[in-house]
PDB file of C-alpha atoms in Angstrom:
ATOM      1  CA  UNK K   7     132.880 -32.635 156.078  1.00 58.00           C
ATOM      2  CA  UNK K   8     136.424 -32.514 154.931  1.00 72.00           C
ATOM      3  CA  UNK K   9     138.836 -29.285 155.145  1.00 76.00           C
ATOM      4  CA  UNK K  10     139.526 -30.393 151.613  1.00 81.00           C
ATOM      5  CA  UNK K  11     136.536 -29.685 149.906  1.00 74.00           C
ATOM      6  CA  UNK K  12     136.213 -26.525 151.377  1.00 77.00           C
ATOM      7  CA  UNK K  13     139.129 -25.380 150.288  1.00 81.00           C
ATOM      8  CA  UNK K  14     138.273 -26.945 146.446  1.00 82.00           C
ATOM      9  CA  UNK K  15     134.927 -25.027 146.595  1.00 79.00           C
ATOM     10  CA  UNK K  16     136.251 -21.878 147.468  1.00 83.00           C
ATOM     11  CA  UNK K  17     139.109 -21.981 144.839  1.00 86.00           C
ATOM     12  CA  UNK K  18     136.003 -23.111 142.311  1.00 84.00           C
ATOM     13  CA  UNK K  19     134.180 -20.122 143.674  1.00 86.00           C
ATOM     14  CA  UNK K  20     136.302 -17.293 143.325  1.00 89.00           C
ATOM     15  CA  UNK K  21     137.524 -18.835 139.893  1.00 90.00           C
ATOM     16  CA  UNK K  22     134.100 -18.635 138.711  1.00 87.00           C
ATOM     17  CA  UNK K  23     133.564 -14.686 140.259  1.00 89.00           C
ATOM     18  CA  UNK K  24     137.106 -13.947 138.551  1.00 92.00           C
ATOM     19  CA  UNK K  25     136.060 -15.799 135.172  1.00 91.00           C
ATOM     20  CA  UNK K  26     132.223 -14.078 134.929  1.00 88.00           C
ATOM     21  CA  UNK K  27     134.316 -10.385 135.732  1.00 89.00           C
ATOM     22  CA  UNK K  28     136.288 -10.862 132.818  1.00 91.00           C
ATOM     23  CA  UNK K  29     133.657 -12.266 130.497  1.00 89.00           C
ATOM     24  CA  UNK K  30     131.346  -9.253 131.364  1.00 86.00           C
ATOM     25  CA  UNK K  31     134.292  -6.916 130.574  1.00 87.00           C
ATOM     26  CA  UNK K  32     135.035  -8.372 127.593  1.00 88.00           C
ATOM     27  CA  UNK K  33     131.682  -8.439 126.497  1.00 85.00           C
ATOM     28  CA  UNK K  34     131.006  -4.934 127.563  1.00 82.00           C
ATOM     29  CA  UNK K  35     133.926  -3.374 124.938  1.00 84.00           C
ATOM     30  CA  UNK K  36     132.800  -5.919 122.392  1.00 84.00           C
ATOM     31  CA  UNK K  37     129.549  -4.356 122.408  1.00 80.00           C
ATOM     32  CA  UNK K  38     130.413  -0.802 123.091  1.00 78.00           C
ATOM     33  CA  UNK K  39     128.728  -0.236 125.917  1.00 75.00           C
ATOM     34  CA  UNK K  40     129.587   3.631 126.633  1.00 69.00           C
ATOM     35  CA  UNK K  41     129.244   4.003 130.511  1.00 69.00           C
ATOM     36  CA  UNK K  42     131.550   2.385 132.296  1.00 73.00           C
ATOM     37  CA  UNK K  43     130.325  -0.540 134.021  1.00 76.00           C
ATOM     38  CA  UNK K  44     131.722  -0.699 137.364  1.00 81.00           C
ATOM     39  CA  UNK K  45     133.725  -4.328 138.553  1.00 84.00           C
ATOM     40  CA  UNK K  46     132.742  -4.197 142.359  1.00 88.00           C
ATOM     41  CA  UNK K  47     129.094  -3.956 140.735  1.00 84.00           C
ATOM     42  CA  UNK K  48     129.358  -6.989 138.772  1.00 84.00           C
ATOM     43  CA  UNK K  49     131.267  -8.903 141.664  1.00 88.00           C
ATOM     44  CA  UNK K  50     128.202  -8.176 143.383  1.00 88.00           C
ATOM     45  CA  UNK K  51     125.766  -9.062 140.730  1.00 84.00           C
ATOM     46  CA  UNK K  52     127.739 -12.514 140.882  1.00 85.00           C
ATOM     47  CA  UNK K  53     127.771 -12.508 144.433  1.00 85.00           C
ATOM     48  CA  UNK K  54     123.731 -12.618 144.739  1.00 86.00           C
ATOM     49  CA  UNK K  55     124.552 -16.812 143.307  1.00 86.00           C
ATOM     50  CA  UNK K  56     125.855 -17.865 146.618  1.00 87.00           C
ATOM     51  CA  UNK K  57     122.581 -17.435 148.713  1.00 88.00           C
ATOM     52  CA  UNK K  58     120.952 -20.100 146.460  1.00 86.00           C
ATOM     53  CA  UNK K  59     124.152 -22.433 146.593  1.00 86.00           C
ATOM     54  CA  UNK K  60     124.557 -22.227 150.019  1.00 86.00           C
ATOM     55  CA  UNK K  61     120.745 -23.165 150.700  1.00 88.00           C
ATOM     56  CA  UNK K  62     120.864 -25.508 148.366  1.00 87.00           C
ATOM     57  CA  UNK K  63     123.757 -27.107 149.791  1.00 85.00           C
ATOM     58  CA  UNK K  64     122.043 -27.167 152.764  1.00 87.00           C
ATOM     59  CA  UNK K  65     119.144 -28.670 151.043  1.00 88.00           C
ATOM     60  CA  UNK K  66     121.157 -31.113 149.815  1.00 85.00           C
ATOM     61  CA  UNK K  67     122.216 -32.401 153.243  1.00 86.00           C
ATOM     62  CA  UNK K  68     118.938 -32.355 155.207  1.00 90.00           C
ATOM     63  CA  UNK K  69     116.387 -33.665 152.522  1.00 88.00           C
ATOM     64  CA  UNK K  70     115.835 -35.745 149.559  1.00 87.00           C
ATOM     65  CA  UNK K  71     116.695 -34.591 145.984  1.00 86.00           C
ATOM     66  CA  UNK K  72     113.477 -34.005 145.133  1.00 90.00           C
ATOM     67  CA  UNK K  73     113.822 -31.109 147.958  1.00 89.00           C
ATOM     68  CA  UNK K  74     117.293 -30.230 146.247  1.00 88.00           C
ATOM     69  CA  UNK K  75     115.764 -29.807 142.989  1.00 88.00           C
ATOM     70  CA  UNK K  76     113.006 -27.822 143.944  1.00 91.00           C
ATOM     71  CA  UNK K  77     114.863 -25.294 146.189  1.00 89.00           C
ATOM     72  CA  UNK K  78     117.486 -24.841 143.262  1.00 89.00           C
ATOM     73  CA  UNK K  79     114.826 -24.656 140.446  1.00 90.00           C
ATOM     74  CA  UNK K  80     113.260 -22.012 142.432  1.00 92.00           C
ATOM     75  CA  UNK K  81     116.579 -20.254 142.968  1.00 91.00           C
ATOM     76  CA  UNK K  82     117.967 -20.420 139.950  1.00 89.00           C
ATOM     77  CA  UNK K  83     114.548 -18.532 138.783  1.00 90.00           C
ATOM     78  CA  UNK K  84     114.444 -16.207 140.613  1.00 91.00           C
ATOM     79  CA  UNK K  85     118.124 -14.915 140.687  1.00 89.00           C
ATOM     80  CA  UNK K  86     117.616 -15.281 136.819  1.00 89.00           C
ATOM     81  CA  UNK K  87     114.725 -12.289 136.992  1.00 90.00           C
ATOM     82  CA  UNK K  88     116.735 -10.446 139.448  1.00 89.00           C
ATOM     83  CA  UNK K  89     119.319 -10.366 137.619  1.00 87.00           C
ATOM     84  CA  UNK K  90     117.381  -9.436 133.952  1.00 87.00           C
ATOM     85  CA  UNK K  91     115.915  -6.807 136.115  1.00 87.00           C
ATOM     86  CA  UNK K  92     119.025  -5.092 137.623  1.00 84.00           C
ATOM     87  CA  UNK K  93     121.613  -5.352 135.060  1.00 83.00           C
ATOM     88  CA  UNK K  94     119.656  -4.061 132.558  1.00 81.00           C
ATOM     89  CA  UNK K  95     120.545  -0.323 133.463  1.00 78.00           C
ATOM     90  CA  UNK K  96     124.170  -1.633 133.381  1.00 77.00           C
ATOM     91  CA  UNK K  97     123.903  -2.907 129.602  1.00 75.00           C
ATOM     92  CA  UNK K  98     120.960  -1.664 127.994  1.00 75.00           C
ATOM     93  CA  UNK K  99     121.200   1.961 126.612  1.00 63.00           C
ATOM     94  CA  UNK K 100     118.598   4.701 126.891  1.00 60.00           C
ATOM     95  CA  UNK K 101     116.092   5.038 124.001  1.00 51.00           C
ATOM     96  CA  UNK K 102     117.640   9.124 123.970  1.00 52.00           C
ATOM     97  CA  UNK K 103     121.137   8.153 122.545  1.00 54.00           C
ATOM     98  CA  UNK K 104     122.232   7.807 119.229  1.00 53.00           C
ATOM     99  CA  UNK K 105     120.527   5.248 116.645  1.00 54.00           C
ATOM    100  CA  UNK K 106     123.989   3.794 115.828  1.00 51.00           C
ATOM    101  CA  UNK K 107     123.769   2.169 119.504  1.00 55.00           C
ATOM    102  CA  UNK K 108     120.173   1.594 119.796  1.00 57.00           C
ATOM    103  CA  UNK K 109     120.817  -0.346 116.860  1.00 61.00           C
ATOM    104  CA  UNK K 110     123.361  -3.169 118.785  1.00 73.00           C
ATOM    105  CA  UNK K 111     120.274  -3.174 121.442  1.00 78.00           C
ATOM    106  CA  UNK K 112     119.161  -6.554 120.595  1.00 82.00           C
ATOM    107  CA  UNK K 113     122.612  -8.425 120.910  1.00 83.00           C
ATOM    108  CA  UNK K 114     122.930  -6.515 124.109  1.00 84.00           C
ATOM    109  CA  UNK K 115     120.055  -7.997 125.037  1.00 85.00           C
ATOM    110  CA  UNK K 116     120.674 -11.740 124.363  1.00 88.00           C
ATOM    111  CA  UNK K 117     124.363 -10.303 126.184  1.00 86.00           C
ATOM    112  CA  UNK K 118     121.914 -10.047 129.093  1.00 87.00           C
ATOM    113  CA  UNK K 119     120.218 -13.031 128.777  1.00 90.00           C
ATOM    114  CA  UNK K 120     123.759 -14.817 128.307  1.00 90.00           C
ATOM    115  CA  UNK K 121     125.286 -13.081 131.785  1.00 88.00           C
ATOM    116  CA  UNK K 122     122.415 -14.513 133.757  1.00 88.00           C
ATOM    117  CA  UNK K 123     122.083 -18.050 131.886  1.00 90.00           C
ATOM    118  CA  UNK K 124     126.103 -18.125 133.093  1.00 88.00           C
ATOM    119  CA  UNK K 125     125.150 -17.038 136.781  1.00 86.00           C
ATOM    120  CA  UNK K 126     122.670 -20.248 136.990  1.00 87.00           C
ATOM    121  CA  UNK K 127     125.371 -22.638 135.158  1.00 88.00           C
ATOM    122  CA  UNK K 128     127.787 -21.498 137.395  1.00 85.00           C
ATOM    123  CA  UNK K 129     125.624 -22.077 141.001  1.00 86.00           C
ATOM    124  CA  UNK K 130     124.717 -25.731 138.938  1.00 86.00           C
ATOM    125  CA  UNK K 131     128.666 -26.329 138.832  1.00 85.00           C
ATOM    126  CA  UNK K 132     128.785 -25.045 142.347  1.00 83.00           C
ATOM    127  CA  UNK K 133     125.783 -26.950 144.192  1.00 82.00           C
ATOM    128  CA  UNK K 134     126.414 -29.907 142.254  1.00 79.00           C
ATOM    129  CA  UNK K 135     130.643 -30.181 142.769  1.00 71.00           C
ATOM    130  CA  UNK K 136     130.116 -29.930 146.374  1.00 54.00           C
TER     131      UNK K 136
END
């Protein structure tokens, strides 16, 4: 353990949470999304990453790599499907609103698919710089 890489890991860490805020912005007004999505929601949403780094981490100092592996694989899937599951309301509009926006519903959706591909990079960079 060094005071060091503590310190590099949290900088990485909040640089990440900063960069993912801004990309989900962004993406949100390039794709119109009407209701405003909320930023201490998607801090959140990016939040949920650090329970699988963190046991992974741990992981990663008690047992093999094959251990390592398994507990990010497993992770990394499931914060995948909670995150389809919960953002969805966030991006996705109703099936009541107007056809002009239903009709940008499949880029939202690969939006969607994008924003929790990123959340899995991003606890890769972060179990696998520390």
């Amino acid at each position: 353990f060094s005071p060091d890489a503590l310190g590099t890991t949290g900088t990485s860490a909040i640089f990440l949470v900063a960069t993912e805020l801004l990309l989900v912005k962004l993406g949100c007004y390039l794709l119109g999304v009407t209701n405003d999505v909320p930023s201490v929601d998607v801090i959140a949403y990016c939040g949920y990453k650090f329970l699988g780094v963190n046991t992974s981490v741990a992981a990663k100092i008690f047992f093999s790599s094959t251990v390592v592996y398994s507990v990010f694989a497993y992770y990394s899937l499931a914060f995948a499907f909670f995150t389809l599951r919960t953002t969805k309301y966030l991006f996705l509009p109703d099936a009541a609103d107007s056809a002009a926006v239903v009709g940008h519903r499949q880029t939202r959706i690969y939006f969607l698919f994008a924003f929790a591909l990123l959340q899995v990079f991003d606890a890769l960079l972060l179990v696998y710089g520390a």
